[in-house]
Coordinates of C-alpha atoms in Angstrom, one line a residue:
Chain A
X1 CA 79.8 100.7 -146.1
X2 CA 79.3 101.0 -142.4
X3 CA 81.1 99.2 -139.6
X4 CA 79.9 95.7 -138.9
X5 CA 78.4 94.8 -135.5
X6 CA 81.5 93.7 -133.5
X7 CA 79.5 91.2 -131.4
X8 CA 78.3 89.4 -134.4
X9 CA 81.7 89.4 -136.0
X10 CA 83.4 87.9 -133.0
X11 CA 81.1 85.0 -133.1
X12 CA 82.0 84.2 -136.6
X13 CA 84.9 82.0 -135.7
X14 CA 84.0 78.8 -137.4
X15 CA 86.4 77.2 -139.8
X16 CA 85.8 77.8 -143.5
X17 CA 85.5 75.0 -146.0
X18 CA 87.8 76.5 -148.6
X19 CA 91.2 74.9 -149.3
X20 CA 93.8 76.1 -146.7
X21 CA 96.4 78.5 -147.9
X22 CA 98.2 78.6 -144.5
X23 CA 98.6 75.6 -142.3
X24 CA 100.0 76.2 -138.8
X25 CA 100.9 72.9 -137.2
X26 CA 101.6 72.9 -133.4
X27 CA 103.8 76.0 -133.5
X28 CA 105.5 77.2 -130.3
X29 CA 107.4 80.4 -129.8
X30 CA 108.8 81.8 -126.6
X31 CA 110.9 84.9 -125.8
X32 CA 113.6 85.0 -123.2
X33 CA 113.5 87.7 -120.5
X34 CA 116.7 87.1 -118.7
X35 CA 116.7 83.5 -117.6
X36 CA 113.0 83.2 -117.9
X37 CA 111.4 81.8 -121.0
X38 CA 108.2 83.5 -121.7
X39 CA 106.0 81.4 -124.0
X40 CA 103.9 83.4 -126.4
X41 CA 102.5 80.6 -128.5
X42 CA 102.4 77.0 -127.4
X43 CA 101.6 74.2 -129.9
X44 CA 99.3 76.5 -131.7
X45 CA 97.5 75.0 -134.7
X46 CA 95.2 76.6 -137.2
X47 CA 94.5 76.9 -140.9
X48 CA 93.7 79.9 -143.0
X49 CA 91.8 79.3 -146.1
X50 CA 92.8 80.8 -149.4
X51 CA 90.8 84.0 -150.0
X52 CA 89.8 84.3 -146.4
X53 CA 89.8 87.4 -144.3
X54 CA 90.7 86.5 -140.8
X55 CA 91.0 88.7 -137.7
X56 CA 93.4 87.7 -134.9
X57 CA 92.3 89.3 -131.6
X58 CA 93.3 88.9 -128.0
X59 CA 94.9 90.6 -125.1
X60 CA 98.3 92.3 -125.4
X61 CA 101.1 89.8 -125.3
X62 CA 99.0 86.9 -126.4
X63 CA 101.0 86.4 -129.5
X64 CA 99.0 88.0 -132.3
X65 CA 101.9 89.8 -133.8
X66 CA 104.2 86.9 -133.2
X67 CA 101.8 84.6 -135.1
X68 CA 101.5 87.1 -137.9
X69 CA 105.3 87.3 -138.2
X70 CA 105.6 83.6 -138.2
X71 CA 103.0 83.2 -140.9
X72 CA 104.9 85.8 -143.0
X73 CA 108.3 84.3 -142.4
X74 CA 109.6 87.4 -140.6
X75 CA 110.3 85.2 -137.5
X76 CA 110.9 81.5 -136.9
X77 CA 109.0 79.2 -134.5
X78 CA 110.9 77.3 -131.8
X79 CA 108.9 74.2 -132.8
X80 CA 106.2 73.2 -135.2
X81 CA 105.7 73.7 -138.9
X82 CA 104.1 76.4 -141.0
X83 CA 103.1 75.7 -144.6
X84 CA 101.9 78.4 -146.9
X85 CA 100.5 77.2 -150.2
X86 CA 102.9 74.5 -151.3
X87 CA 105.9 75.8 -149.3
X88 CA 106.9 74.6 -145.9
X89 CA 108.4 77.9 -144.9
X90 CA 109.8 76.7 -141.6
X91 CA 112.2 74.5 -143.6
X92 CA 113.5 77.3 -145.8
X93 CA 117.0 78.7 -145.5
X94 CA 117.2 82.4 -144.5
X95 CA 117.9 83.5 -148.0
X96 CA 115.2 81.3 -149.5
X97 CA 112.7 82.5 -146.8
X98 CA 113.5 86.1 -147.7
X99 CA 113.0 85.5 -151.4
X100 CA 109.7 83.7 -150.7
X101 CA 108.5 86.5 -148.4
X102 CA 109.3 89.1 -151.1
X103 CA 107.2 87.2 -153.7
X104 CA 104.3 85.9 -151.7
X105 CA 103.5 88.1 -148.7
X106 CA 102.5 91.7 -148.3
X107 CA 102.9 93.3 -144.9
X108 CA 100.9 96.3 -143.5
X109 CA 102.0 97.8 -140.2
X110 CA 100.3 99.9 -137.6
X111 CA 102.8 102.8 -138.1
X112 CA 103.0 102.3 -141.9
X113 CA 106.8 101.8 -141.8
X114 CA 107.4 103.8 -145.0
X115 CA 110.9 104.9 -145.8
X116 CA 110.9 108.6 -145.0
X117 CA 113.5 109.5 -147.6
X118 CA 111.4 108.1 -150.4
X119 CA 108.3 109.4 -152.2
X120 CA 105.1 107.4 -152.1
X121 CA 106.0 106.1 -155.6
X122 CA 109.4 105.0 -154.5
X123 CA 108.1 103.4 -151.4
X124 CA 105.6 101.4 -153.4
X125 CA 108.3 100.5 -155.9
X126 CA 110.7 99.3 -153.2
X127 CA 109.7 95.6 -153.2
X128 CA 110.0 95.5 -157.0
X129 CA 113.7 96.5 -156.9
X130 CA 114.7 92.9 -156.0
X131 CA 112.6 91.4 -158.8
X132 CA 113.9 91.1 -162.3
X133 CA 111.5 93.6 -163.9
X134 CA 112.1 96.4 -166.4
X135 CA 111.6 100.0 -165.4
X136 CA 108.5 100.3 -167.5
X137 CA 106.9 97.3 -165.9
X138 CA 107.8 98.5 -162.5
X139 CA 106.3 101.9 -163.2
X140 CA 103.1 100.3 -164.6
X141 CA 102.7 98.1 -161.5
X142 CA 103.3 101.1 -159.1
X143 CA 100.8 103.2 -161.0
X144 CA 98.2 100.4 -160.8
X145 CA 98.8 100.0 -157.1
X146 CA 98.6 103.7 -156.4
X147 CA 95.4 104.0 -158.5
X148 CA 93.8 101.1 -156.6
X149 CA 94.4 102.9 -153.2
X150 CA 93.4 106.2 -154.7
X151 CA 96.7 108.0 -154.3
X152 CA 97.8 108.5 -157.9
X153 CA 97.8 112.3 -157.3
X154 CA 100.1 112.0 -154.2
X155 CA 102.7 109.7 -155.9
X156 CA 105.5 112.2 -155.6
X157 CA 104.9 113.2 -152.0
X158 CA 107.0 112.0 -149.1
X159 CA 105.4 110.3 -146.1
X160 CA 105.8 113.4 -143.9
X161 CA 103.7 115.3 -146.4
X162 CA 100.8 112.9 -146.1
X163 CA 98.2 112.1 -143.5
X164 CA 98.2 108.9 -141.5
X165 CA 95.4 107.4 -143.6
X166 CA 97.2 108.3 -146.8
X167 CA 100.4 106.8 -145.6
X168 CA 98.6 103.6 -144.7
X169 CA 97.2 103.5 -148.2
X170 CA 100.7 103.8 -149.6
X171 CA 101.7 100.9 -147.3
X172 CA 98.8 98.9 -148.7
X173 CA 99.9 99.8 -152.3
X174 CA 103.4 98.6 -151.4
X175 CA 101.9 95.3 -150.1
X176 CA 99.9 94.9 -153.3
X177 CA 102.5 95.8 -155.8
X178 CA 104.2 92.4 -156.0
X179 CA 100.7 90.8 -156.4
X180 CA 101.2 88.8 -153.2
X181 CA 98.3 86.4 -152.4
X182 CA 98.7 86.9 -148.6
X183 CA 98.4 90.2 -146.9
X184 CA 99.4 90.4 -143.2
X185 CA 98.1 93.5 -141.4
X186 CA 99.4 94.3 -137.9
X187 CA 96.9 96.8 -136.3
X188 CA 96.5 98.5 -139.7
X189 CA 94.1 101.1 -138.2
X190 CA 95.7 101.4 -134.8
X191 CA 97.1 104.9 -135.5
X192 CA 94.2 106.2 -137.5
X193 CA 91.1 108.2 -136.7
X194 CA 87.8 106.5 -137.3
X195 CA 87.1 107.8 -140.8
X196 CA 90.6 106.9 -142.0
X197 CA 90.2 103.5 -140.3
X198 CA 87.0 102.9 -142.1
X199 CA 88.5 103.7 -145.4
X200 CA 91.4 101.4 -144.8
X201 CA 89.2 98.5 -143.8
X202 CA 86.9 99.1 -146.7
X203 CA 89.9 99.0 -149.0
X204 CA 91.2 95.7 -147.4
X205 CA 87.7 94.2 -147.7
X206 CA 87.7 95.2 -151.4
X207 CA 91.0 93.5 -151.9
X208 CA 89.7 90.4 -150.2
X209 CA 86.3 90.3 -152.0
X210 CA 87.2 91.6 -155.4
X211 CA 90.8 90.4 -155.8
X212 CA 90.7 87.2 -153.7
X213 CA 93.5 88.3 -151.4
X214 CA 93.9 86.2 -148.3
X215 CA 94.1 88.8 -145.5
X216 CA 95.0 88.3 -141.8
X217 CA 94.4 91.3 -139.6
X218 CA 95.7 91.6 -136.1
X219 CA 93.6 94.0 -134.1
X220 CA 92.4 95.1 -130.7
X221 CA 89.5 96.8 -132.3
X222 CA 86.2 94.8 -132.5
X223 CA 85.0 97.2 -135.2
X224 CA 88.0 96.2 -137.3
X225 CA 87.7 92.6 -136.5
X226 CA 84.1 92.8 -137.7
X227 CA 85.3 93.2 -141.3
X228 CA 86.7 89.7 -141.2
X229 CA 84.8 86.6 -142.1
X230 CA 86.4 84.8 -139.2
X231 CA 87.9 85.9 -135.9
X232 CA 90.4 83.9 -133.9
X233 CA 91.0 85.0 -130.3
X234 CA 94.4 84.1 -129.0
X235 CA 95.1 83.5 -125.3
X236 CA 98.4 83.8 -123.5
X237 CA 100.1 80.5 -122.5
X238 CA 101.3 80.1 -118.9
X239 CA 104.9 81.3 -118.2
X240 CA 107.5 78.5 -117.7
Chain B
X1 CA 114.0 104.2 -159.0
X2 CA 117.1 101.9 -159.0
X3 CA 119.1 100.5 -156.2
X4 CA 121.7 103.2 -156.8
X5 CA 119.0 105.9 -156.4
X6 CA 117.8 104.2 -153.2
X7 CA 121.4 104.3 -151.8
X8 CA 121.8 108.0 -152.8
X9 CA 118.4 108.9 -151.2
X10 CA 119.2 107.0 -148.1
X11 CA 122.7 108.6 -147.8
X12 CA 121.2 112.0 -148.2
X13 CA 118.5 111.5 -145.5
X14 CA 120.2 113.8 -143.0
X15 CA 121.7 116.5 -145.1
X16 CA 123.5 118.3 -142.3
X17 CA 125.2 115.2 -141.2
X18 CA 126.1 114.2 -144.7
X19 CA 127.6 117.7 -145.2
X20 CA 129.7 117.6 -142.1
X21 CA 130.9 114.0 -142.7
X22 CA 131.6 114.8 -146.3
X23 CA 133.5 117.9 -145.1
X24 CA 135.7 115.9 -142.8
X25 CA 136.5 113.4 -145.6
X26 CA 137.3 116.3 -148.0
X27 CA 139.7 117.9 -145.5
X28 CA 141.4 114.6 -144.8
X29 CA 142.0 113.8 -148.4
X30 CA 143.0 117.4 -149.1
X31 CA 145.8 117.0 -146.6
X32 CA 146.7 113.6 -148.0
X33 CA 146.9 115.1 -151.5
X34 CA 149.1 117.9 -150.3
X35 CA 151.4 115.7 -148.3
X36 CA 152.0 112.8 -150.7
X37 CA 153.8 114.8 -153.4
X38 CA 156.0 116.4 -150.7
X39 CA 156.9 113.0 -149.3
X40 CA 157.7 111.7 -152.8
X41 CA 159.9 114.7 -153.7
X42 CA 161.9 114.1 -150.5
X43 CA 162.1 110.4 -151.2
X44 CA 163.1 111.1 -154.8
X45 CA 166.0 113.2 -153.6
X46 CA 167.3 110.2 -151.6
X47 CA 166.5 107.8 -154.4
X48 CA 168.4 110.0 -156.9
X49 CA 171.4 109.9 -154.6
X50 CA 173.7 107.3 -156.0
X51 CA 174.8 104.4 -153.8
X52 CA 177.8 104.0 -156.2
X53 CA 178.9 107.5 -155.6
X54 CA 180.8 108.6 -152.5
X55 CA 181.0 112.1 -151.2
X56 CA 184.3 113.2 -149.7
X57 CA 183.9 116.2 -147.5
X58 CA 186.1 118.2 -145.1
X59 CA 185.8 116.4 -141.8
X60 CA 185.9 119.7 -139.8
X61 CA 182.9 121.2 -141.7
X62 CA 181.2 120.6 -145.0
X63 CA 181.7 124.4 -145.6
X64 CA 185.4 124.1 -145.5
X65 CA 187.2 123.2 -148.8
X66 CA 189.6 120.4 -149.6
X67 CA 192.8 120.7 -151.6
X68 CA 192.6 119.9 -155.4
X69 CA 195.5 117.6 -155.0
X70 CA 193.4 115.1 -153.1
X71 CA 191.7 114.0 -156.3
X72 CA 194.7 112.2 -157.7
X73 CA 195.4 110.4 -154.4
X74 CA 191.8 109.2 -154.1
X75 CA 191.8 108.0 -157.7
X76 CA 194.7 105.6 -156.9
X77 CA 192.7 103.7 -154.3
X78 CA 191.1 100.3 -154.9
X79 CA 187.4 100.2 -156.0
X80 CA 187.6 103.8 -157.2
X81 CA 186.7 104.1 -160.8
X82 CA 186.4 107.9 -161.2
X83 CA 186.8 111.0 -159.2
X84 CA 185.3 114.4 -159.7
X85 CA 185.0 117.6 -157.6
X86 CA 182.4 120.2 -157.0
X87 CA 182.4 123.6 -155.4
X88 CA 179.4 125.7 -154.4
X89 CA 179.5 129.0 -156.3
X90 CA 176.7 130.9 -154.4
X91 CA 175.2 132.4 -157.5
X92 CA 172.5 135.1 -157.9
X93 CA 171.0 136.5 -161.0
X94 CA 170.0 140.1 -161.5
X95 CA 169.8 140.8 -157.8
X96 CA 171.5 139.2 -154.8
X97 CA 168.2 137.9 -153.5
X98 CA 167.5 135.9 -156.6
X99 CA 169.6 132.9 -155.9
X100 CA 170.1 130.1 -158.4
X101 CA 171.9 126.8 -157.8
X102 CA 175.4 126.9 -159.3
X103 CA 178.3 124.5 -158.9
X104 CA 181.8 124.6 -160.2
X105 CA 183.3 121.3 -161.6
X106 CA 185.5 119.8 -164.2
X107 CA 183.3 119.8 -167.4
X108 CA 185.2 116.8 -168.9
X109 CA 184.1 114.5 -166.1
X110 CA 180.7 116.0 -165.3
X111 CA 178.6 114.0 -167.8
X112 CA 180.0 110.7 -166.6
X113 CA 179.8 111.5 -162.9
X114 CA 176.3 112.9 -162.8
X115 CA 173.8 110.5 -164.2
X116 CA 170.8 112.7 -163.5
X117 CA 171.4 115.0 -166.4
X118 CA 171.5 114.4 -170.1
X119 CA 173.4 116.3 -172.8
X120 CA 171.4 115.8 -176.0
X121 CA 173.5 118.1 -178.2
X122 CA 177.0 116.7 -178.5
X123 CA 178.1 119.7 -180.4
X124 CA 177.3 122.2 -177.7
X125 CA 178.6 119.8 -175.1
X126 CA 182.0 119.8 -176.6
X127 CA 181.7 123.6 -177.0
X128 CA 181.1 123.9 -173.3
X129 CA 183.9 121.5 -172.4
X130 CA 186.4 123.3 -174.6
X131 CA 185.5 127.0 -173.7
X132 CA 186.7 127.6 -170.1
X133 CA 184.4 130.7 -169.6
X134 CA 181.2 129.0 -170.8
X135 CA 178.6 127.4 -168.5
X136 CA 176.1 124.6 -168.9
X137 CA 172.6 125.6 -168.0
X138 CA 169.7 123.3 -167.0
X139 CA 166.6 123.4 -169.2
X140 CA 164.3 124.7 -166.6
X141 CA 166.5 127.6 -165.8
X142 CA 167.2 128.4 -169.5
X143 CA 163.5 128.4 -170.2
X144 CA 162.8 130.6 -167.1
X145 CA 165.2 133.3 -168.2
X146 CA 165.1 132.8 -171.9
X147 CA 168.8 131.9 -172.1
X148 CA 170.1 130.3 -175.3
X149 CA 173.5 128.9 -176.3
X150 CA 175.8 131.9 -176.9
X151 CA 174.1 134.3 -174.6
X152 CA 176.3 136.1 -172.1
X153 CA 175.0 135.7 -168.5
X154 CA 176.3 137.8 -165.6
X155 CA 176.2 135.9 -162.3
X156 CA 176.8 137.4 -158.9
X157 CA 178.7 135.2 -156.4
X158 CA 178.1 135.7 -152.7
X159 CA 181.2 133.7 -151.9
X160 CA 183.8 134.3 -154.6
X161 CA 185.0 137.6 -156.1
X162 CA 187.2 137.8 -159.1
X163 CA 190.9 138.8 -158.8
X164 CA 189.9 142.4 -159.4
X165 CA 187.4 142.2 -156.5
X166 CA 184.3 142.1 -158.7
X167 CA 181.7 139.7 -157.4
X168 CA 180.0 139.6 -160.8
X169 CA 181.1 136.8 -163.2
X170 CA 180.1 136.9 -166.8
X171 CA 179.8 133.6 -168.6
X172 CA 178.7 132.5 -172.0
X173 CA 176.0 129.8 -172.2
X174 CA 177.8 126.9 -173.8
X175 CA 175.2 124.2 -173.6
X176 CA 171.8 123.5 -172.2
X177 CA 171.2 120.1 -170.5
X178 CA 168.1 118.2 -169.8
X179 CA 167.0 115.8 -167.0
X180 CA 167.8 112.1 -167.4
X181 CA 164.3 111.4 -166.1
X182 CA 161.1 113.3 -165.7
X183 CA 161.8 114.0 -162.0
X184 CA 165.3 115.3 -162.6
X185 CA 166.0 118.8 -161.5
X186 CA 167.4 121.0 -164.3
X187 CA 167.4 124.4 -162.6
X188 CA 171.1 124.8 -162.1
X189 CA 174.2 126.2 -163.7
X190 CA 177.5 124.3 -164.1
X191 CA 180.7 126.4 -164.2
X192 CA 184.1 125.1 -165.4
X193 CA 186.6 124.8 -162.6
X194 CA 189.7 125.9 -164.6
X195 CA 188.5 129.4 -165.4
X196 CA 186.9 129.8 -162.0
X197 CA 190.0 128.7 -160.2
X198 CA 192.3 131.0 -162.2
X199 CA 190.0 134.0 -161.8
X200 CA 189.0 133.8 -158.2
X201 CA 190.7 136.0 -155.7
X202 CA 190.9 133.4 -152.9
X203 CA 190.8 129.7 -152.1
X204 CA 192.7 128.8 -155.2
X205 CA 193.4 125.1 -155.8
X206 CA 190.7 124.0 -153.4
X207 CA 187.3 122.3 -154.1
X208 CA 184.1 122.0 -152.1
X209 CA 183.9 118.2 -152.1
X210 CA 184.8 115.2 -154.1
X211 CA 182.4 112.8 -155.8
X212 CA 183.9 109.4 -156.1
X213 CA 182.5 106.7 -158.4
X214 CA 183.1 103.2 -157.1
X215 CA 182.9 99.9 -158.8
X216 CA 181.3 97.9 -156.0
X217 CA 178.6 99.6 -153.9
X218 CA 178.8 96.8 -151.4
X219 CA 182.4 97.9 -150.6
X220 CA 181.3 101.6 -150.2
X221 CA 182.0 101.6 -146.5
X222 CA 185.5 100.1 -146.7
X223 CA 186.4 102.4 -149.6
X224 CA 185.2 105.4 -147.6
X225 CA 187.3 104.3 -144.7
X226 CA 190.3 103.9 -147.0
X227 CA 189.9 107.4 -148.3
X228 CA 189.6 108.9 -144.9
X229 CA 192.6 106.9 -143.7
X230 CA 194.7 108.5 -146.5
X231 CA 194.1 112.0 -145.2
X232 CA 194.1 111.2 -141.5
X233 CA 196.2 113.6 -139.4
X234 CA 196.5 116.0 -142.4
X235 CA 195.4 119.6 -142.1
X236 CA 192.3 118.7 -144.0
X237 CA 191.0 115.4 -142.8
X238 CA 188.1 113.9 -144.8
X239 CA 184.7 112.5 -143.9
X240 CA 183.5 110.1 -146.7
X241 CA 179.9 108.9 -147.0
X242 CA 177.7 107.6 -149.8
X243 CA 175.5 110.2 -151.5
X244 CA 172.4 108.3 -150.4
X245 CA 173.5 108.4 -146.7
X246 CA 174.4 112.0 -147.1
X247 CA 171.0 112.9 -148.6
X248 CA 169.3 111.0 -145.8
X249 CA 171.3 112.7 -143.1
X250 CA 170.8 116.1 -144.7
X251 CA 167.0 115.5 -144.6
X252 CA 167.3 114.3 -141.1
X253 CA 169.0 117.6 -140.2
X254 CA 165.8 119.4 -140.9
X255 CA 163.9 116.9 -138.8
X256 CA 162.6 113.5 -139.8
X257 CA 160.2 115.1 -142.3
X258 CA 158.8 111.9 -143.6
X259 CA 158.1 110.5 -140.2
X260 CA 156.4 113.7 -139.1
X261 CA 154.2 113.9 -142.2
X262 CA 153.4 110.2 -141.9
X263 CA 152.4 110.6 -138.3
X264 CA 150.3 113.6 -139.1
X265 CA 148.6 111.7 -141.9
X266 CA 147.9 108.7 -139.6
X267 CA 146.4 111.1 -137.0
X268 CA 144.2 112.8 -139.6
X269 CA 143.0 109.4 -140.9
X270 CA 142.4 108.0 -137.5
X271 CA 140.3 111.1 -136.7
X272 CA 138.5 110.7 -140.0
X273 CA 137.7 107.1 -139.4
X274 CA 136.3 107.9 -135.9
X275 CA 134.2 110.8 -137.2
X276 CA 132.8 109.0 -140.2
X277 CA 132.4 105.7 -138.3
X278 CA 130.4 107.6 -135.6
X279 CA 128.3 109.4 -138.2
X280 CA 127.8 106.2 -140.1
X281 CA 126.8 104.2 -137.0
X282 CA 124.3 106.9 -136.0
X283 CA 122.9 107.0 -139.5
X284 CA 122.5 103.2 -139.7
X285 CA 121.2 103.0 -136.2
X286 CA 118.4 105.5 -137.1
X287 CA 117.5 103.3 -140.0
X288 CA 117.4 99.9 -138.4
X289 CA 113.6 100.1 -138.7
X290 CA 113.9 100.9 -142.4
X291 CA 116.3 98.0 -142.9
X292 CA 113.9 95.6 -141.1
X293 CA 111.2 96.8 -143.4
X294 CA 113.4 96.2 -146.4
X295 CA 114.2 92.7 -145.1
X296 CA 110.5 92.0 -144.7
X297 CA 109.9 93.2 -148.2
X298 CA 112.4 90.6 -149.5
X299 CA 115.8 92.3 -149.4
X300 CA 118.4 89.7 -148.4
X301 CA 120.9 90.4 -145.7
X302 CA 123.7 90.5 -148.2
X303 CA 121.9 93.2 -150.2
X304 CA 121.3 95.3 -147.1
X305 CA 125.0 95.0 -146.1
X306 CA 126.0 95.9 -149.7
X307 CA 123.8 99.0 -149.6
X308 CA 125.4 100.2 -146.4
X309 CA 128.9 99.5 -147.7
X310 CA 128.1 101.3 -151.0
X311 CA 126.8 104.3 -149.0
X312 CA 130.0 104.4 -147.1
X313 CA 132.2 104.0 -150.2
X314 CA 130.1 106.7 -152.0
X315 CA 130.8 109.1 -149.1
X316 CA 134.5 108.3 -149.1
X317 CA 135.0 108.5 -152.8
X318 CA 132.9 111.7 -153.2
X319 CA 134.8 113.4 -150.4
X320 CA 138.1 111.9 -151.3
X321 CA 138.0 112.9 -155.0
X322 CA 136.9 116.4 -154.1
X323 CA 139.7 116.7 -151.5
X324 CA 142.4 115.3 -153.8
X325 CA 141.2 117.4 -156.7
X326 CA 141.5 120.5 -154.6
X327 CA 144.9 119.3 -153.5
X328 CA 145.9 118.7 -157.2
X329 CA 145.0 122.3 -158.1
X330 CA 146.9 123.7 -155.0
X331 CA 150.0 121.6 -155.7
X332 CA 150.0 122.7 -159.3
X333 CA 149.8 126.3 -158.3
X334 CA 152.6 125.9 -155.8
X335 CA 154.7 124.1 -158.3
X336 CA 154.1 126.7 -161.0
X337 CA 155.2 129.5 -158.7
X338 CA 157.8 127.6 -156.6
X339 CA 161.5 127.0 -157.2
X340 CA 163.8 124.1 -156.6
X341 CA 162.1 121.1 -154.9
X342 CA 158.7 122.9 -154.8
X343 CA 158.7 123.1 -158.6
X344 CA 158.8 119.3 -158.7
X345 CA 155.6 118.9 -156.7
X346 CA 152.9 117.1 -158.6
X347 CA 150.0 115.0 -157.6
X348 CA 150.4 112.1 -160.0
X349 CA 148.8 108.7 -160.6
X350 CA 150.7 107.1 -157.7
X351 CA 149.1 109.6 -155.3
X352 CA 145.7 109.0 -156.8
X353 CA 146.2 105.3 -156.5
X354 CA 147.1 105.6 -152.8
X355 CA 144.2 108.0 -152.3
X356 CA 141.8 105.6 -154.0
X357 CA 143.1 102.7 -151.9
X358 CA 142.6 104.7 -148.7
X359 CA 139.1 105.8 -149.8
X360 CA 138.1 102.2 -150.5
X361 CA 139.8 100.9 -147.3
X362 CA 138.4 103.5 -145.0
X363 CA 135.0 103.2 -146.6
X364 CA 134.9 99.5 -146.0
X365 CA 136.4 99.7 -142.5
X366 CA 133.9 102.4 -141.4
X367 CA 130.9 100.5 -142.8
X368 CA 131.9 97.0 -141.7
X369 CA 130.4 97.1 -138.2
X370 CA 127.2 98.9 -139.0
X371 CA 126.6 96.8 -142.1
X372 CA 127.1 93.6 -140.1
X373 CA 124.8 94.8 -137.3
X374 CA 122.1 95.9 -139.8
X375 CA 122.3 92.6 -141.7
X376 CA 122.3 90.4 -138.6
X377 CA 119.5 92.1 -136.7
X378 CA 116.3 90.2 -136.4
X379 CA 113.5 91.6 -138.4
X380 CA 111.2 91.8 -135.4
X381 CA 113.8 93.7 -133.4
X382 CA 114.3 96.1 -136.2
X383 CA 110.6 96.7 -136.5
X384 CA 110.4 97.3 -132.7
X385 CA 113.2 99.9 -133.1
X386 CA 111.2 101.7 -135.7
X387 CA 108.3 102.4 -133.3

């Protein structure tokens, strides 16, 4: 697979007709810098269809990562509602939100965020430790996830013993191992060379097309955004 | 992988830091393990001292004797139920440097006045009490030198010579006594006063001190004052105190040992807490990003805090058990080769219980702040720290 034409991809921003998995309803989020409230998202509304691959693009500070964190329940909005599937996650308690996140969302970060003390296998197994699974089932799931990302032969290596691309594939395997429907990727290729970035995006496309995963990718890179069926460009609200 | 495995791998992330922190914990608990038995032995000497037993000493100096005639006059006083006397013999066995504790007393009263010993063989007890030249020997001492009832034992006295000028006294072992409790000391020799008083070349009809059994311990002070009043303005005025007060004041003479050891232990532990807290904070701080990732993967705050507390407790218990185990071996070696109080040293279950309590307490205190910080941090802040 070759990279898509970024210009064509950026135009593909129309809403899909599929049933929405994520509904973002007039969500606002601001950060405080001293006494000044800096709005990052203001009454932002959008939907993401189940099985969609969506790119969030925009200038630095426009709220791409903030929106991603809000969708994944890693942060809470100041106002507005977010519903994922049947769950209004903005109404959940902290503990319930954590449990929901562990079951339903896979996160992939720019700098992989693997635990350095653990092998690839242990990193992938990490999200399963809080699920009530037997060791054999955990092992089978980890093997499947590592096979899917093509890293079965590096299972016992630590992050420091792997390339950036391999580490990102481990992170993808970790996001997949709980069979989460929603994968949230924050600059997944931002730290990778072009070949590695291509492989990662091909892998994410495969997960979207073959496994029906709903994928939201935050990126600055038009080449990466081009893999998405739809691109949403965020703009920065005015400071208060 | 299990959660325990995850905790272990996280704890061992920086091996050098783990080694140094563990080392400080080992040293702290080694010191604790060495000090606790010492404190207990000193305490036990005070505890053994009987509040119902008064000691009547020469007011001028505890080294100066008192007349034997004082016994009858003390016995006539109110609240006095029994009176015995003791004299320090200054014994050595085989060579003058090999000193052994030996006292001279009235064998008829000794079993009643001294609760710390037990005579399990009535036959040999009466044999000792009826034979003026026989001695009673503590079990530890008899075992050490292989003495048995009937053996003749020559003892050298650094204080008293016999009437012919010979400092060597030969006694027959009349009976062997045991300790009333496990902690009782049985490394001494008890010599009958009658034979000793007849045979000695000087100081006849005097005793080292009196032991006075009283009925009411609450009236110990007034009874002591009454005794001292009887001998006031005599050539040998008395100073009466309870055995417990005497034991305490004796220990105070060599410094407030317990306070000093206690202060040293507190300083060691305070240092330990600072060192481990610093190391722990640094270790947790470095892993704020990891904890944020774990939170985002579905680990609840409580679980994160639990992991950090477990890590800290693991460190404390690993280091603490190693330290106290080394101390147990060291104390056992000292006790096996030591004499008198040193022979009583033993790291027992009470010390382990105190140690375990301190391991748990220190582990929890050290981890409390970092665990709270790690659990409370916002995921987004933690992820930002990881960059």
